[in-house]
């Protein structure tokens, strides 16, 4: 299982893993578009390459692109971004110490 292709997402490194959240997907001709709200982890060194979906959806922020993300101690902090028709100014925290 791997994250779907996307752009305008954010990635951070913490505790021997890469974390990926959100972004957007669009079809090659631009007729379809989707904001993503998923949180993924890729432990490294990856052997084999195996992503794990660890959050998002109803347990996290709404789908967004262009947001900012940073790790503070053992917390992954997501701020802002662009939704379907508005800019977000919200703040969400994922607790990475819980796995």
mmCIF file with all atom_site columns, C-alpha atoms in Angstrom:
data_model
loop_
_atom_site.group_PDB
_atom_site.id
_atom_site.type_symbol
_atom_site.label_atom_id
_atom_site.label_alt_id
_atom_site.label_comp_id
_atom_site.label_asym_id
_atom_site.label_entity_id
_atom_site.label_seq_id
_atom_site.pdbx_PDB_ins_code
_atom_site.Cartn_x
_atom_site.Cartn_y
_atom_site.Cartn_z
_atom_site.occupancy
_atom_site.B_iso_or_equiv
_atom_site.pdbx_formal_charge
_atom_site.auth_seq_id
_atom_site.auth_comp_id
_atom_site.auth_asym_id
_atom_site.auth_atom_id
_atom_site.pdbx_PDB_model_num
ATOM 1  C CA . UNK A 1 1  ? 0.000   0.000  0.000   1.00 0.00 ? 1  UNK A CA 1
ATOM 2  C CA . UNK A 1 2  ? 1.341   3.408  -0.950  1.00 0.00 ? 2  UNK A CA 1
ATOM 3  C CA . UNK A 1 3  ? -0.025  6.952  -0.807  1.00 0.00 ? 3  UNK A CA 1
ATOM 4  C CA . UNK A 1 4  ? -1.742  8.070  -4.004  1.00 0.00 ? 4  UNK A CA 1
ATOM 5  C CA . UNK A 1 5  ? 0.122   10.492 -6.257  1.00 0.00 ? 5  UNK A CA 1
ATOM 6  C CA . UNK A 1 6  ? -0.228  14.111 -5.120  1.00 0.00 ? 6  UNK A CA 1
ATOM 7  C CA . UNK A 1 7  ? 1.184   17.631 -5.100  1.00 0.00 ? 7  UNK A CA 1
ATOM 8  C CA . UNK A 1 8  ? 1.127   20.548 -2.625  1.00 0.00 ? 8  UNK A CA 1
ATOM 9  C CA . UNK A 1 9  ? 1.544   18.119 0.318   1.00 0.00 ? 9  UNK A CA 1
ATOM 10 C CA . UNK A 1 10 ? 3.941   18.327 3.280   1.00 0.00 ? 10 UNK A CA 1
ATOM 11 C CA . UNK A 1 11 ? 6.515   15.884 4.645   1.00 0.00 ? 11 UNK A CA 1
ATOM 12 C CA . UNK A 1 12 ? 8.525   15.820 7.894   1.00 0.00 ? 12 UNK A CA 1
ATOM 13 C CA . UNK A 1 13 ? 11.087  13.505 9.466   1.00 0.00 ? 13 UNK A CA 1
ATOM 14 C CA . UNK A 1 14 ? 10.767  12.272 13.058  1.00 0.00 ? 14 UNK A CA 1
ATOM 15 C CA . UNK A 1 15 ? 12.161  9.309  14.986  1.00 0.00 ? 15 UNK A CA 1
ATOM 16 C CA . UNK A 1 16 ? 13.449  7.304  12.043  1.00 0.00 ? 16 UNK A CA 1
ATOM 17 C CA . UNK A 1 17 ? 10.449  7.827  9.759   1.00 0.00 ? 17 UNK A CA 1
ATOM 18 C CA . UNK A 1 18 ? 9.109   10.192 7.116   1.00 0.00 ? 18 UNK A CA 1
ATOM 19 C CA . UNK A 1 19 ? 5.566   11.531 7.623   1.00 0.00 ? 19 UNK A CA 1
ATOM 20 C CA . UNK A 1 20 ? 3.350   12.713 4.751   1.00 0.00 ? 20 UNK A CA 1
ATOM 21 C CA . UNK A 1 21 ? 0.083   14.632 5.099   1.00 0.00 ? 21 UNK A CA 1
ATOM 22 C CA . UNK A 1 22 ? -2.504  16.006 2.685   1.00 0.00 ? 22 UNK A CA 1
ATOM 23 C CA . UNK A 1 23 ? -2.049  17.629 -0.671  1.00 0.00 ? 23 UNK A CA 1
ATOM 24 C CA . UNK A 1 24 ? -4.071  17.431 -3.846  1.00 0.00 ? 24 UNK A CA 1
ATOM 25 C CA . UNK A 1 25 ? -4.567  15.072 -6.749  1.00 0.00 ? 25 UNK A CA 1
ATOM 26 C CA . UNK A 1 26 ? -5.801  15.997 -10.194 1.00 0.00 ? 26 UNK A CA 1
ATOM 27 C CA . UNK A 1 27 ? -6.303  13.978 -13.353 1.00 0.00 ? 27 UNK A CA 1
ATOM 28 C CA . UNK A 1 28 ? -3.932  14.509 -16.263 1.00 0.00 ? 28 UNK A CA 1
ATOM 29 C CA . UNK A 1 29 ? -6.452  16.659 -18.148 1.00 0.00 ? 29 UNK A CA 1
ATOM 30 C CA . UNK A 1 30 ? -7.529  18.540 -14.999 1.00 0.00 ? 30 UNK A CA 1
ATOM 31 C CA . UNK A 1 31 ? -11.154 17.420 -15.188 1.00 0.00 ? 31 UNK A CA 1
ATOM 32 C CA . UNK A 1 32 ? -11.007 15.684 -11.793 1.00 0.00 ? 32 UNK A CA 1
ATOM 33 C CA . UNK A 1 33 ? -9.602  17.095 -8.553  1.00 0.00 ? 33 UNK A CA 1
ATOM 34 C CA . UNK A 1 34 ? -9.443  15.862 -4.965  1.00 0.00 ? 34 UNK A CA 1
ATOM 35 C CA . UNK A 1 35 ? -8.033  17.320 -1.739  1.00 0.00 ? 35 UNK A CA 1
ATOM 36 C CA . UNK A 1 36 ? -6.378  14.652 0.408   1.00 0.00 ? 36 UNK A CA 1
ATOM 37 C CA . UNK A 1 37 ? -6.674  14.309 4.195   1.00 0.00 ? 37 UNK A CA 1
ATOM 38 C CA . UNK A 1 38 ? -4.520  11.251 4.830   1.00 0.00 ? 38 UNK A CA 1
ATOM 39 C CA . UNK A 1 39 ? -1.472  10.817 7.103   1.00 0.00 ? 39 UNK A CA 1
ATOM 40 C CA . UNK A 1 40 ? 1.213   8.281  6.125   1.00 0.00 ? 40 UNK A CA 1
ATOM 41 C CA . UNK A 1 41 ? 4.475   7.045  7.692   1.00 0.00 ? 41 UNK A CA 1
ATOM 42 C CA . UNK A 1 42 ? 7.481   5.485  5.958   1.00 0.00 ? 42 UNK A CA 1
ATOM 43 C CA . UNK A 1 43 ? 10.016  4.018  8.416   1.00 0.00 ? 43 UNK A CA 1
ATOM 44 C CA . UNK A 1 44 ? 13.618  4.107  7.237   1.00 0.00 ? 44 UNK A CA 1
ATOM 45 C CA . UNK A 1 45 ? 15.801  2.673  6.257   1.00 0.00 ? 45 UNK A CA 1
ATOM 46 C CA . UNK A 1 46 ? 12.907  1.173  4.320   1.00 0.00 ? 46 UNK A CA 1
ATOM 47 C CA . UNK A 1 47 ? 13.405  -2.531 3.825   1.00 0.00 ? 47 UNK A CA 1
ATOM 48 C CA . UNK A 1 48 ? 11.262  -3.113 1.893   1.00 0.00 ? 48 UNK A CA 1
ATOM 49 C CA . UNK A 1 49 ? 9.583   0.181  0.972   1.00 0.00 ? 49 UNK A CA 1
ATOM 50 C CA . UNK A 1 50 ? 6.360   -0.029 2.962   1.00 0.00 ? 50 UNK A CA 1
ATOM 51 C CA . UNK A 1 51 ? 4.168   2.963  3.710   1.00 0.00 ? 51 UNK A CA 1
ATOM 52 C CA . UNK A 1 52 ? 1.642   2.773  6.559   1.00 0.00 ? 52 UNK A CA 1
ATOM 53 C CA . UNK A 1 53 ? -1.526  4.866  6.648   1.00 0.00 ? 53 UNK A CA 1
ATOM 54 C CA . UNK A 1 54 ? -1.700  5.998  10.271  1.00 0.00 ? 54 UNK A CA 1
ATOM 55 C CA . UNK A 1 55 ? -4.353  8.693  10.322  1.00 0.00 ? 55 UNK A CA 1
ATOM 56 C CA . UNK A 1 56 ? -6.395  11.307 8.641   1.00 0.00 ? 56 UNK A CA 1
ATOM 57 C CA . UNK A 1 57 ? -9.957  11.151 7.416   1.00 0.00 ? 57 UNK A CA 1
ATOM 58 C CA . UNK A 1 58 ? -12.508 11.765 10.166  1.00 0.00 ? 58 UNK A CA 1
ATOM 59 C CA . UNK A 1 59 ? -9.718  11.627 12.807  1.00 0.00 ? 59 UNK A CA 1
ATOM 60 C CA . UNK A 1 60 ? -7.833  14.639 11.474  1.00 0.00 ? 60 UNK A CA 1
ATOM 61 C CA . UNK A 1 61 ? -8.035  17.888 9.556   1.00 0.00 ? 61 UNK A CA 1
ATOM 62 C CA . UNK A 1 62 ? -10.092 18.166 6.388   1.00 0.00 ? 62 UNK A CA 1
ATOM 63 C CA . UNK A 1 63 ? -8.456  17.673 3.006   1.00 0.00 ? 63 UNK A CA 1
ATOM 64 C CA . UNK A 1 64 ? -6.150  20.525 2.084   1.00 0.00 ? 64 UNK A CA 1
ATOM 65 C CA . UNK A 1 65 ? -3.178  21.606 0.027   1.00 0.00 ? 65 UNK A CA 1
ATOM 66 C CA . UNK A 1 66 ? -0.549  24.271 0.541   1.00 0.00 ? 66 UNK A CA 1
ATOM 67 C CA . UNK A 1 67 ? -0.589  23.829 4.313   1.00 0.00 ? 67 UNK A CA 1
ATOM 68 C CA . UNK A 1 68 ? 2.486   23.930 6.571   1.00 0.00 ? 68 UNK A CA 1
ATOM 69 C CA . UNK A 1 69 ? 3.728   21.120 8.796   1.00 0.00 ? 69 UNK A CA 1
ATOM 70 C CA . UNK A 1 70 ? 6.434   20.866 11.450  1.00 0.00 ? 70 UNK A CA 1
ATOM 71 C CA . UNK A 1 71 ? 7.473   18.472 14.225  1.00 0.00 ? 71 UNK A CA 1
ATOM 72 C CA . UNK A 1 72 ? 7.712   19.920 17.753  1.00 0.00 ? 72 UNK A CA 1
ATOM 73 C CA . UNK A 1 73 ? 9.065   17.375 20.228  1.00 0.00 ? 73 UNK A CA 1
ATOM 74 C CA . UNK A 1 74 ? 6.829   14.342 19.512  1.00 0.00 ? 74 UNK A CA 1
ATOM 75 C CA . UNK A 1 75 ? 3.946   16.284 17.935  1.00 0.00 ? 75 UNK A CA 1
ATOM 76 C CA . UNK A 1 76 ? 3.250   16.754 14.231  1.00 0.00 ? 76 UNK A CA 1
ATOM 77 C CA . UNK A 1 77 ? 1.650   20.175 13.788  1.00 0.00 ? 77 UNK A CA 1
ATOM 78 C CA . UNK A 1 78 ? -0.389  21.039 10.671  1.00 0.00 ? 78 UNK A CA 1
ATOM 79 C CA . UNK A 1 79 ? -1.398  24.660 10.039  1.00 0.00 ? 79 UNK A CA 1
ATOM 80 C CA . UNK A 1 80 ? -3.637  26.262 7.448   1.00 0.00 ? 80 UNK A CA 1
ATOM 81 C CA . UNK A 1 81 ? -3.827  25.430 3.773   1.00 0.00 ? 81 UNK A CA 1
ATOM 82 C CA . UNK A 1 82 ? -6.419  25.731 1.042   1.00 0.00 ? 82 UNK A CA 1
ATOM 83 C CA . UNK A 1 83 ? -9.723  23.847 0.953   1.00 0.00 ? 83 UNK A CA 1
ATOM 84 C CA . UNK A 1 84 ? -12.266 23.544 -1.864  1.00 0.00 ? 84 UNK A CA 1
ATOM 85 C CA . UNK A 1 85 ? -13.223 27.213 -1.722  1.00 0.00 ? 85 UNK A CA 1
ATOM 86 C CA . UNK A 1 86 ? -11.500 28.791 1.275   1.00 0.00 ? 86 UNK A CA 1
ATOM 87 C CA . UNK A 1 87 ? -8.236  29.267 3.106   1.00 0.00 ? 87 UNK A CA 1
ATOM 88 C CA . UNK A 1 88 ? -7.860  27.546 6.475   1.00 0.00 ? 88 UNK A CA 1
ATOM 89 C CA . UNK A 1 89 ? -6.301  29.214 9.512   1.00 0.00 ? 89 UNK A CA 1
ATOM 90 C CA . UNK A 1 90 ? -6.711  26.199 11.780  1.00 0.00 ? 90 UNK A CA 1
ATOM 91 C CA . UNK A 1 91 ? -4.146  24.184 13.720  1.00 0.00 ? 91 UNK A CA 1
ATOM 92 C CA . UNK A 1 92 ? -4.122  20.385 14.150  1.00 0.00 ? 92 UNK A CA 1
ATOM 93 C CA . UNK A 1 93 ? -1.764  18.248 16.215  1.00 0.00 ? 93 UNK A CA 1
ATOM 94 C CA . UNK A 1 94 ? -0.967  14.558 15.726  1.00 0.00 ? 94 UNK A CA 1
ATOM 95 C CA . UNK A 1 95 ? 0.703   12.814 18.669  1.00 0.00 ? 95 UNK A CA 1
ATOM 96 C CA . UNK A 1 96 ? 3.596   10.794 17.193  1.00 0.00 ? 96 UNK A CA 1
ATOM 97 C CA . UNK A 1 97 ? 4.463   9.199  20.536  1.00 0.00 ? 97 UNK A CA 1
ATOM 98 C CA . UNK A 1 98 ? 1.378   6.988  20.174  1.00 0.00 ? 98 UNK A CA 1
ATOM 99 C CA . UNK A 1 99 ? 2.818   5.164  17.197  1.00 0.00 ? 99 UNK A CA 1
#
